[in-house]
Coordinates of C-alpha atoms and ligand atoms in Angstrom, one line a residue:
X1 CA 0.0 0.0 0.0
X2 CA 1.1 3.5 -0.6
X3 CA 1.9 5.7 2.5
X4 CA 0.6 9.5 1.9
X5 CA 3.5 11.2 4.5
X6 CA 2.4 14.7 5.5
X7 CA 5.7 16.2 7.0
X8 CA 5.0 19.2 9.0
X9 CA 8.0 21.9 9.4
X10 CA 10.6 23.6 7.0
X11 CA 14.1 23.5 8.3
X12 CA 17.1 21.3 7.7
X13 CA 15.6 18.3 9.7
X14 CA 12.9 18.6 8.2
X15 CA 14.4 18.3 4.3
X16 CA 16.7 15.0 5.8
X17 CA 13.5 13.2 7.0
X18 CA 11.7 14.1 3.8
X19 CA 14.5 12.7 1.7
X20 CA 14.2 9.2 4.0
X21 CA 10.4 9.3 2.9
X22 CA 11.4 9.7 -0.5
X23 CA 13.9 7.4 -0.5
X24 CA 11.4 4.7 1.0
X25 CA 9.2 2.6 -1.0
X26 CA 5.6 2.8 -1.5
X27 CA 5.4 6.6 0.0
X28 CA 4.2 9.9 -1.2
X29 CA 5.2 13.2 0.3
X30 CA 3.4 16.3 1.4
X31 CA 4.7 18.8 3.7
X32 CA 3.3 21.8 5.0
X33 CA 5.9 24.3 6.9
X34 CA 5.9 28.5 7.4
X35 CA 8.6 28.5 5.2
X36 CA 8.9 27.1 1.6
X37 CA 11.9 25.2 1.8
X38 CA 13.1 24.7 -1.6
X39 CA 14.6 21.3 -1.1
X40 CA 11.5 19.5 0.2
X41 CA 9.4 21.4 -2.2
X42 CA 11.1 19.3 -4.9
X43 CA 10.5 16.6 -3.1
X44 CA 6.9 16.6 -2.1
X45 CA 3.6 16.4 -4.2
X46 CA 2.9 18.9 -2.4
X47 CA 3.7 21.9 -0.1
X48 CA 1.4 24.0 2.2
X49 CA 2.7 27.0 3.4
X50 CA 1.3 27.3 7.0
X51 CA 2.3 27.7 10.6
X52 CA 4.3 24.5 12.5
X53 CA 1.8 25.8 15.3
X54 CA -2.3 25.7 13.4
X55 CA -2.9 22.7 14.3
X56 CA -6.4 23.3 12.6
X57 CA -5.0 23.9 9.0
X58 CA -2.8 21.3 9.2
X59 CA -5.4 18.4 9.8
X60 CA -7.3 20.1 7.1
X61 CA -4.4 19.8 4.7
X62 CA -3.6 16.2 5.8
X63 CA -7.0 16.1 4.3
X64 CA -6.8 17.1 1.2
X65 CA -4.1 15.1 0.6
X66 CA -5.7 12.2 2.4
X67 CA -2.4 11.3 4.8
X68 CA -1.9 8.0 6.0
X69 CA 1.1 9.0 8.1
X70 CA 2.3 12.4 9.3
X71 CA 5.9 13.2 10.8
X72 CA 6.2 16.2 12.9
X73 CA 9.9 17.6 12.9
X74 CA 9.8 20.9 15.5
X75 CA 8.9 20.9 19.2
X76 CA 6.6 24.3 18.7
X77 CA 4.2 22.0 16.7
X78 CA 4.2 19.2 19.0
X79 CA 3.7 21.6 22.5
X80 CA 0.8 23.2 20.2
X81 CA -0.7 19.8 19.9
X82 CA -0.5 18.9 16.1
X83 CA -0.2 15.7 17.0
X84 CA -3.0 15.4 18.9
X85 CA -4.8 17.0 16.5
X86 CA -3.7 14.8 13.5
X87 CA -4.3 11.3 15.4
X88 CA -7.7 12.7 16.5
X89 CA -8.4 13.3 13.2
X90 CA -7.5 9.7 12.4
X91 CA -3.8 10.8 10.5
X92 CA -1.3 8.7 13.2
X93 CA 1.5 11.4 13.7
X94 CA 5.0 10.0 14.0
X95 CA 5.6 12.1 17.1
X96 CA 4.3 12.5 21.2
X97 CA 1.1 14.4 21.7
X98 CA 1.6 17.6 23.6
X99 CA 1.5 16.5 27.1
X100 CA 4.2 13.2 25.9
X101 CA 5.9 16.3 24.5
X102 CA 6.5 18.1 28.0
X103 CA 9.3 16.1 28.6
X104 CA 11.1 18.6 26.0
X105 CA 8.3 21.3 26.4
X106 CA 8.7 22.0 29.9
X107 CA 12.1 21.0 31.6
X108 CA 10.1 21.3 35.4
X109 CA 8.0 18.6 34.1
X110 CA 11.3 16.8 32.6
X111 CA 13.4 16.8 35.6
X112 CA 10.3 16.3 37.9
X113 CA 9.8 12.6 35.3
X114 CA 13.1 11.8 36.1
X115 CA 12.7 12.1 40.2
X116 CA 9.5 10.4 40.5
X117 CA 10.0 7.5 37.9
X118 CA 13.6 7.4 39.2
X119 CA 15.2 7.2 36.3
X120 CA 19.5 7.2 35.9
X121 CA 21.3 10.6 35.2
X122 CA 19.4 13.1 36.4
X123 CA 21.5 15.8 37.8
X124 CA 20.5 17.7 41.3
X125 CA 17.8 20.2 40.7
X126 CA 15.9 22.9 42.1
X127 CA 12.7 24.6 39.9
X128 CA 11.9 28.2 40.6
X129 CA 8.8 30.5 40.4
X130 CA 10.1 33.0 42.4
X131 CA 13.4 34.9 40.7
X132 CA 14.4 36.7 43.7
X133 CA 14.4 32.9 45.5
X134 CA 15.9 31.7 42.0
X135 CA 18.7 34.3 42.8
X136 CA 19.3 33.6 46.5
X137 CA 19.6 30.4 45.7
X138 CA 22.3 30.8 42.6
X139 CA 24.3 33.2 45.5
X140 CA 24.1 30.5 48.1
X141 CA 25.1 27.6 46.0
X142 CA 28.6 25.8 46.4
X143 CA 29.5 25.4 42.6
X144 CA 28.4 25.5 39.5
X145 CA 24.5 26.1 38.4
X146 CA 22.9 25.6 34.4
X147 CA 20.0 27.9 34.9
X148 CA 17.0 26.8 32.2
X149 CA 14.1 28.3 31.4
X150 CA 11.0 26.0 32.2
X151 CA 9.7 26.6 29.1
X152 CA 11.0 26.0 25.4
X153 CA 13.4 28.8 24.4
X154 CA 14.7 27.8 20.9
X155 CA 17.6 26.1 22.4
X156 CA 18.8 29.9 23.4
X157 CA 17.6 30.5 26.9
X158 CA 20.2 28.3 29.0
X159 CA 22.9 29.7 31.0
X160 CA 25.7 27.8 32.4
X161 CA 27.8 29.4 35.6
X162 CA 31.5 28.7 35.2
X163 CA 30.9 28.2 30.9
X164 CA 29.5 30.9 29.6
X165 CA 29.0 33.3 32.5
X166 CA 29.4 34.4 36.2
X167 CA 27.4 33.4 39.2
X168 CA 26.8 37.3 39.5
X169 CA 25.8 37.3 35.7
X170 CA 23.7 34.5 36.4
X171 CA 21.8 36.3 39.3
X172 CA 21.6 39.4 36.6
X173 CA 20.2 36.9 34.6
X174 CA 16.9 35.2 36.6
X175 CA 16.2 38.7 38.0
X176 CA 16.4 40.8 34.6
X177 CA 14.6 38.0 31.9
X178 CA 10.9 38.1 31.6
X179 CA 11.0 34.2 31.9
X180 CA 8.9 33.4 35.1
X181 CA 10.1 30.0 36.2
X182 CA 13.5 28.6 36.2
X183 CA 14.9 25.5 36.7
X184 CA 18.4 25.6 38.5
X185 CA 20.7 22.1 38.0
X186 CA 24.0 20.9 39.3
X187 CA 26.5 22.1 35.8
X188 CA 27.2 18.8 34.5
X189 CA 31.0 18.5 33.0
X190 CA 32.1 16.1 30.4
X191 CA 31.3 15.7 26.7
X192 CA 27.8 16.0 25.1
X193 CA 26.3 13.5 23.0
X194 CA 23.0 13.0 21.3
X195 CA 21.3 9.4 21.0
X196 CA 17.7 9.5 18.9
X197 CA 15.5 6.8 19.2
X198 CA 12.6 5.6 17.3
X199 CA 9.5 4.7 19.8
X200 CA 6.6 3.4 19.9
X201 CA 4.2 1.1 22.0
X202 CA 6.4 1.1 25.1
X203 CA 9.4 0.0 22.1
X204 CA 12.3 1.9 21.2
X205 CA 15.0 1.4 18.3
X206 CA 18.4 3.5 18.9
X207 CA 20.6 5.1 15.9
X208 CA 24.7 6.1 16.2
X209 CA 25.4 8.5 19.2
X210 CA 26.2 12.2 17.3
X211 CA 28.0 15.4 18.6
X212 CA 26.8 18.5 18.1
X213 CA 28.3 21.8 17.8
X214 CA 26.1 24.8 19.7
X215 CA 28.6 27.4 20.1
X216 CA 28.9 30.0 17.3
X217 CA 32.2 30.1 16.8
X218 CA 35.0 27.5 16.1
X219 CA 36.8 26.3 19.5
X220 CA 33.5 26.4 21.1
X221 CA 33.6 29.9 21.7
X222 CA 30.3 32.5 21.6
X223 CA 26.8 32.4 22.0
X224 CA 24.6 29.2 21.6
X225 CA 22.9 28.3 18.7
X226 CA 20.3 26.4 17.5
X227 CA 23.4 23.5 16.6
X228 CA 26.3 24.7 13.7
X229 CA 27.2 21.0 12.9
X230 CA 27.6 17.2 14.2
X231 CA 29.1 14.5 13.6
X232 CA 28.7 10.5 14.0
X233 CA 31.0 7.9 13.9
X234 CA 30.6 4.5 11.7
X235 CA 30.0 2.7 15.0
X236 CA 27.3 3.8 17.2
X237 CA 29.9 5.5 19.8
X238 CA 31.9 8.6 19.4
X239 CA 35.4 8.2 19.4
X240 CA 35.5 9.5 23.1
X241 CA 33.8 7.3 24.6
X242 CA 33.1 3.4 25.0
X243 CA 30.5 0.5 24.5
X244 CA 29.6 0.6 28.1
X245 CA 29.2 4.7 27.9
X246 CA 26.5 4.2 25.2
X247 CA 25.0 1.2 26.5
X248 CA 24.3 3.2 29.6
X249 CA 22.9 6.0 27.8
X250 CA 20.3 3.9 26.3
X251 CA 19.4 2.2 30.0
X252 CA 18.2 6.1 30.3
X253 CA 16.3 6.0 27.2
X254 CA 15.1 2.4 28.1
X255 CA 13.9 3.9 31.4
X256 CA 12.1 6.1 29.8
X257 CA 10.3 4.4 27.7
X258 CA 9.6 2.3 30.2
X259 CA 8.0 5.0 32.4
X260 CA 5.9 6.5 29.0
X261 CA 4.3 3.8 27.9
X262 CA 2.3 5.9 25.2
X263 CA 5.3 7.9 23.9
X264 CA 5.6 7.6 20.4
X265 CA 7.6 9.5 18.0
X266 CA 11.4 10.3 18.3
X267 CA 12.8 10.6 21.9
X268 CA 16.2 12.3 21.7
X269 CA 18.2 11.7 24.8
X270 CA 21.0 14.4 25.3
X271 CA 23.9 13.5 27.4
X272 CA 26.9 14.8 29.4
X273 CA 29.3 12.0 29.3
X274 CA 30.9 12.8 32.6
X275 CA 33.8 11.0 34.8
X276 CA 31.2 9.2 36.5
X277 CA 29.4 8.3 32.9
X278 CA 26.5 9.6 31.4
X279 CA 24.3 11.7 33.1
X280 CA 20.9 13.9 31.0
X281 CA 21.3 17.6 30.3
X282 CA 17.7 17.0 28.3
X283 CA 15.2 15.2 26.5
X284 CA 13.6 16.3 23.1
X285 CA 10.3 15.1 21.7
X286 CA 11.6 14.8 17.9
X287 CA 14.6 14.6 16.0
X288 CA 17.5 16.9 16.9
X289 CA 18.3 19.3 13.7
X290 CA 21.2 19.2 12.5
X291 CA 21.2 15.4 14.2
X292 CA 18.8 14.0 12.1
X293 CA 21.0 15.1 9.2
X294 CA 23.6 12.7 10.8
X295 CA 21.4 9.8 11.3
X296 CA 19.0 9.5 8.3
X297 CA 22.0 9.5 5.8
X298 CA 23.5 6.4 7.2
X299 CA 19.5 4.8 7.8
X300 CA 19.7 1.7 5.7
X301 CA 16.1 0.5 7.3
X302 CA 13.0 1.6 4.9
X303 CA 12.0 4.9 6.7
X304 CA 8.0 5.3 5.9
X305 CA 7.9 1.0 7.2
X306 CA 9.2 2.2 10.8
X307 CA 6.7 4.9 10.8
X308 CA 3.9 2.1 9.4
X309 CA 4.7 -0.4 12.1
X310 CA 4.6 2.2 14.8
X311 CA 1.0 2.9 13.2
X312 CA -0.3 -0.5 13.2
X313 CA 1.2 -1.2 16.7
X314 CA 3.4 -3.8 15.3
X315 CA 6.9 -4.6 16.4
X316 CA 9.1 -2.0 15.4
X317 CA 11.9 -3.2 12.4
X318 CA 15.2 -3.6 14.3
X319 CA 17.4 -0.3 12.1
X320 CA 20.3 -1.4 9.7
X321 CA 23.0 1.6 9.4
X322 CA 25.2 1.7 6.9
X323 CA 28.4 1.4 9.1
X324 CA 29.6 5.0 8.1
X325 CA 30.6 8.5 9.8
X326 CA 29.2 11.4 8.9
X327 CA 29.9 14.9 9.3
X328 CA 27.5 17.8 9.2
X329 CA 28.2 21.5 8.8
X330 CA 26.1 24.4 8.7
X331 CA 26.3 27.1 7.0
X332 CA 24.6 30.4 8.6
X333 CA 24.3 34.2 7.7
X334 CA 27.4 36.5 9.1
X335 CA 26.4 37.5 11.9
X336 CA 24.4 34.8 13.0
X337 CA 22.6 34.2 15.7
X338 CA 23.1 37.8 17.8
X339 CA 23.1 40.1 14.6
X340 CA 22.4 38.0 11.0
X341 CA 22.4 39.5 8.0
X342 CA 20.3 38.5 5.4
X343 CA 20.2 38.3 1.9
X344 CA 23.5 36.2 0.5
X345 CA 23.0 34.3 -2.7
X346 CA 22.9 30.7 -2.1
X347 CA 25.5 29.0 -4.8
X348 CA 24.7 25.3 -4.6
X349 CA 22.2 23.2 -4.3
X350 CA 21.9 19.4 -4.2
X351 CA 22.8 18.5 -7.4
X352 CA 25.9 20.4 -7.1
X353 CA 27.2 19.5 -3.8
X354 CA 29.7 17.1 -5.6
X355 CA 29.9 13.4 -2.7
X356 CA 28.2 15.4 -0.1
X357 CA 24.6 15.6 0.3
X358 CA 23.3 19.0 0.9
X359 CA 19.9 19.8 3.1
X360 CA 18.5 23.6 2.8
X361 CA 17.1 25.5 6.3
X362 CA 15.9 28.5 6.4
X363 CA 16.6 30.4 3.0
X364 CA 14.5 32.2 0.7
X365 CA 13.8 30.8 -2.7
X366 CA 13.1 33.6 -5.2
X367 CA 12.8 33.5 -9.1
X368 CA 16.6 34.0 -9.6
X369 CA 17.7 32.0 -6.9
X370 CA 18.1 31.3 -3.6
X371 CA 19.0 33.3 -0.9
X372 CA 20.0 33.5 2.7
X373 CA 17.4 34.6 6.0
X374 CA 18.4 35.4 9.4
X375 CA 18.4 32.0 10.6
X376 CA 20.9 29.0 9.5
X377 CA 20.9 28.7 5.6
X378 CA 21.9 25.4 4.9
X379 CA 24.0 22.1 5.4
X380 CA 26.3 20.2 3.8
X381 CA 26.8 16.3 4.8
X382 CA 29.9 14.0 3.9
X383 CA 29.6 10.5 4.2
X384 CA 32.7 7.9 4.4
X385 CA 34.4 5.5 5.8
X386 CA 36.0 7.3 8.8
X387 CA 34.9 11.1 9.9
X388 CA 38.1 13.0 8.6
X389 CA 36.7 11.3 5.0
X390 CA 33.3 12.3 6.0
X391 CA 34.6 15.9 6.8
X392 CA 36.9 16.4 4.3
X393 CA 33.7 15.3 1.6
X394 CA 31.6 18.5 3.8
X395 CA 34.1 20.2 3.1
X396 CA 34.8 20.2 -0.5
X397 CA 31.0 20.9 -1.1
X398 CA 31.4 24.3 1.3
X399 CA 34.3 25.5 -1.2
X400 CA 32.0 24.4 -4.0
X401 CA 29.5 26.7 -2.4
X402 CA 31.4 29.8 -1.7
X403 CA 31.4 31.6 2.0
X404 CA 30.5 35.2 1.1
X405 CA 27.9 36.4 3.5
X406 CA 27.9 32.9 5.4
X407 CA 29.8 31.4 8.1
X408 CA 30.8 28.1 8.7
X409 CA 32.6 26.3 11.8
X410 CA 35.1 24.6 10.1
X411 CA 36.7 22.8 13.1
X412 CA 33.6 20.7 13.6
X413 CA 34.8 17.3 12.5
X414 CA 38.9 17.8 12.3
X415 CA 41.3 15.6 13.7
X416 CA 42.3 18.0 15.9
X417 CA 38.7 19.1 17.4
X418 CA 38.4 14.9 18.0
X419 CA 41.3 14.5 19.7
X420 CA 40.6 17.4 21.7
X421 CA 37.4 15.5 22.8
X422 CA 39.2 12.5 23.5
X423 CA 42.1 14.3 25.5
X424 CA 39.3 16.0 27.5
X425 CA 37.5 12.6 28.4
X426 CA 40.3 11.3 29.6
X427 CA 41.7 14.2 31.5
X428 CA 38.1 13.7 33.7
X429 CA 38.4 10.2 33.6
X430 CA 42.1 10.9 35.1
X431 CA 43.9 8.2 32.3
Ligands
AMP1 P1 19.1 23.1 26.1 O1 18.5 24.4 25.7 O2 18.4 22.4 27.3 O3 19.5 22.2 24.9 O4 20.6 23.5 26.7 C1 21.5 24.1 25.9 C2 22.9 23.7 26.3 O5 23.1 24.1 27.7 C3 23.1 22.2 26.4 O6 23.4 21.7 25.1 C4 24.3 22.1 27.3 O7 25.5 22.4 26.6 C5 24.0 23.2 28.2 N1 23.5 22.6 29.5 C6 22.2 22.4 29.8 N2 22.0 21.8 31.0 C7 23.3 21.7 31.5 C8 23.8 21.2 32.7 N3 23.1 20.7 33.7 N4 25.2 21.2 32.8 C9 26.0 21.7 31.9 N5 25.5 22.2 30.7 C10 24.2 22.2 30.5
LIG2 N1 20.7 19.9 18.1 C1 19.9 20.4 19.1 C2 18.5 20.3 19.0 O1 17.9 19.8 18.0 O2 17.8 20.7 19.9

């Protein structure tokens, strides 16, 4: 039978996942997004320009089309209840309804999971109503605090005391933002990694651990971002860390699961490998972007047939990978994120990209071409055998593409940025 995909959102996520459904068999692709991103546009039978958040106009364009399945790639559709609203509607959406979502959408809610269901890695934490007790509480503590937002900030309202800023900026912080709650946590030290797992039914299926890159700038310097590149390794680790590391991240994920019986969608663990292994700085309700770019590449398992089995509540396929690295990298306006400037020509596209694959973000596609927004343009992918042959294929295709306007972290990837990870790992592991 064919499988009519609606895939709601517009970004660079958004065109990997609609390249797995194109790539599947037996599947036809609409997508619906704010933005008309020229890359699944080509792809789909179809594309609705609407908001990720009208839930209403979605379900009425899933159907029109008459969707079978429906993927939802950002978190603002999911905490606005799209996929509620498209399994109501009787289109099963590939992604939690909005109070599964909270375990991204509100980080009390997350943390507060974690304590009752007692699941492994959750870091000490205090949540906040109250910034002037927020504040007291950041002056009294002995160490270091990540102050968060409860709610979802576009990856840009975190803090971390002894990273990027000062206890005393941090009490500026709580008392000078119009958020209203906070949640304070224990800074967690070590290296971050991403795992993405496919669940459904109380069953999960894991991809290749990935890194990602949220500083702006290369050496991790700068503000956070919404993620500037990643990379995975042909094994499901990353080369600073080991089987038992991973296998310990996905007892988290299992945990989960096991708590959230009726979770179904992607579940994206995000750890802090620390000395004393891996502990959660967060859970997202979808997959990570650029992550999925990583991960759905290297997916060797019939994309749409996952999506189908979660649907008919059958056993989920075991995933095949195809056993290589991959390294993703960014490109985004000058400027980006604190002051972007818009309106650089885009000069490639996927047919030019030479080995790499290339996914478009936020750009603006005019008659005579295509041009860059205020938000991260697009991304260029290398696959290979090891990741300096996956970045060195990235690479190429950003020289193929030209840098005026854009900027691109070109340590994400290197040798030396690995073994920088490594060395760091084992300096808190005290080898
Ligand atoms: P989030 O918006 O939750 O993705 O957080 C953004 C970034 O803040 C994460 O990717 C981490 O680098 C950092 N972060 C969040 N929580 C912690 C923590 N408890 N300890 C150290 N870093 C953290
Ligand atoms: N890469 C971070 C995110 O998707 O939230």
């Amino acid at each position: 039978m064919t499988e009519t995909v609606l895939l709601v959102g517009g970004g660079g996520r958004e065109h990997a996942i609609a390249r797995a459904v194109d790539d599947s068999a037996d599947a036809e692709l609409y997508a619906c997004a704010s933005n008309r991103n020229p890359g699944i546009d080509s792809l789909a039978e179809g594309f609705e320009t609407v908001e990720e958040t009208d839930a209403d106009a979605i379900v009425a364009y899933a159907e029109a089309v008459g969707a079978t399945l429906a993927v939802i790639g950002p978190e603002s559709a999911l905490e606005a209840g799209v996929a509620d609203a498209l399994d109501d509607a009787g289109v099963y959406a590939f992604g939690p309804r909005a109070e599964q979502a909270r375990i991204e959408t509100d980080k009390a809610f997350q943390r507060e999971f974690m304590a009752d269901n007692a699941i492994p890695g959750c870091p000490d934490y205090e949540i906040f109503d109250d910034p002037e007790a927020a504040a007291d509480y950041i002056r009294e503590y002995d160490g270091d605090l990540a102050i968060k937002p409860r709610g979802l900030t576009g990856g840009k309202g975190v803090r971390v005391i002894g990273d990027q800023i000062t206890a005393e900026e941090g009490v500026e912080y709580v008392l000078e933002s119009d958020y209203e709650e906070y949640v304070l946590e224990e800074r967690l030290v070590g290296e971050e990694f991403t795992i993405q797992a496919f669940v459904a039914d109380g069953q999960y299926r894991v991809s290749p651990a990935v890194q990602d890159h949220k500083r702006a700038y290369e050496g991790d310097e700068g503000p956070n971002t919404g993620g500037m590149g990643s990379y995975s390794d042909a094994t499901f680790e990353l080369p600073f860390m080991t089987e038992d590391d991973y296998t310990a991240a996905v007892e988290i994920i299992d945990a989960v699961v096991g708590a959230m019986d009726d979770y179904k969608g992607i579940l994206y663990g995000q750890f802090m490998l620390t000395a004393e292994g891996p502990k959660v700085v967060e859970f997202n309700a979808r997959f990570g972007d650029p992550e999925a770019m990583n991960t759905l590449p290297v997916l060797e398992t019939d994309f749409v047939s996952v999506l189908r089995a979660a649907r008919e509540g059958e056993d989920l396929p075991e995933l095949e990978f195809s056993n290589q690295a991959t390294v993703c990298k960014y490109a985004v306006p000058d400027g980006y994120p604190t002051d972007p400037t818009a309106g650089a020509r885009v000069n490639i596209d996927p047919d030019s990209a030479g080995e790499a694959l290339l996914f478009y973000a936020s750009v603006d596609a005019r008659e005579d071409g295509v041009y860059t927004t205020t938000s991260r343009s697009f991304a260029v992918v290398g696959r290979a055998g090891t990741i300096t042959e996956a970045e060195a294929i990235a690479e190429d295709a950003l020289q193929r593409a030209g840098e005026e306007g854009l900027r691109v972290r070109h340590d994400i990837g290197t040798a030396e940025l690995l073994q920088a990870r490594i060395d760091h790992m084992n300096e808190l592991r005290g080898d």
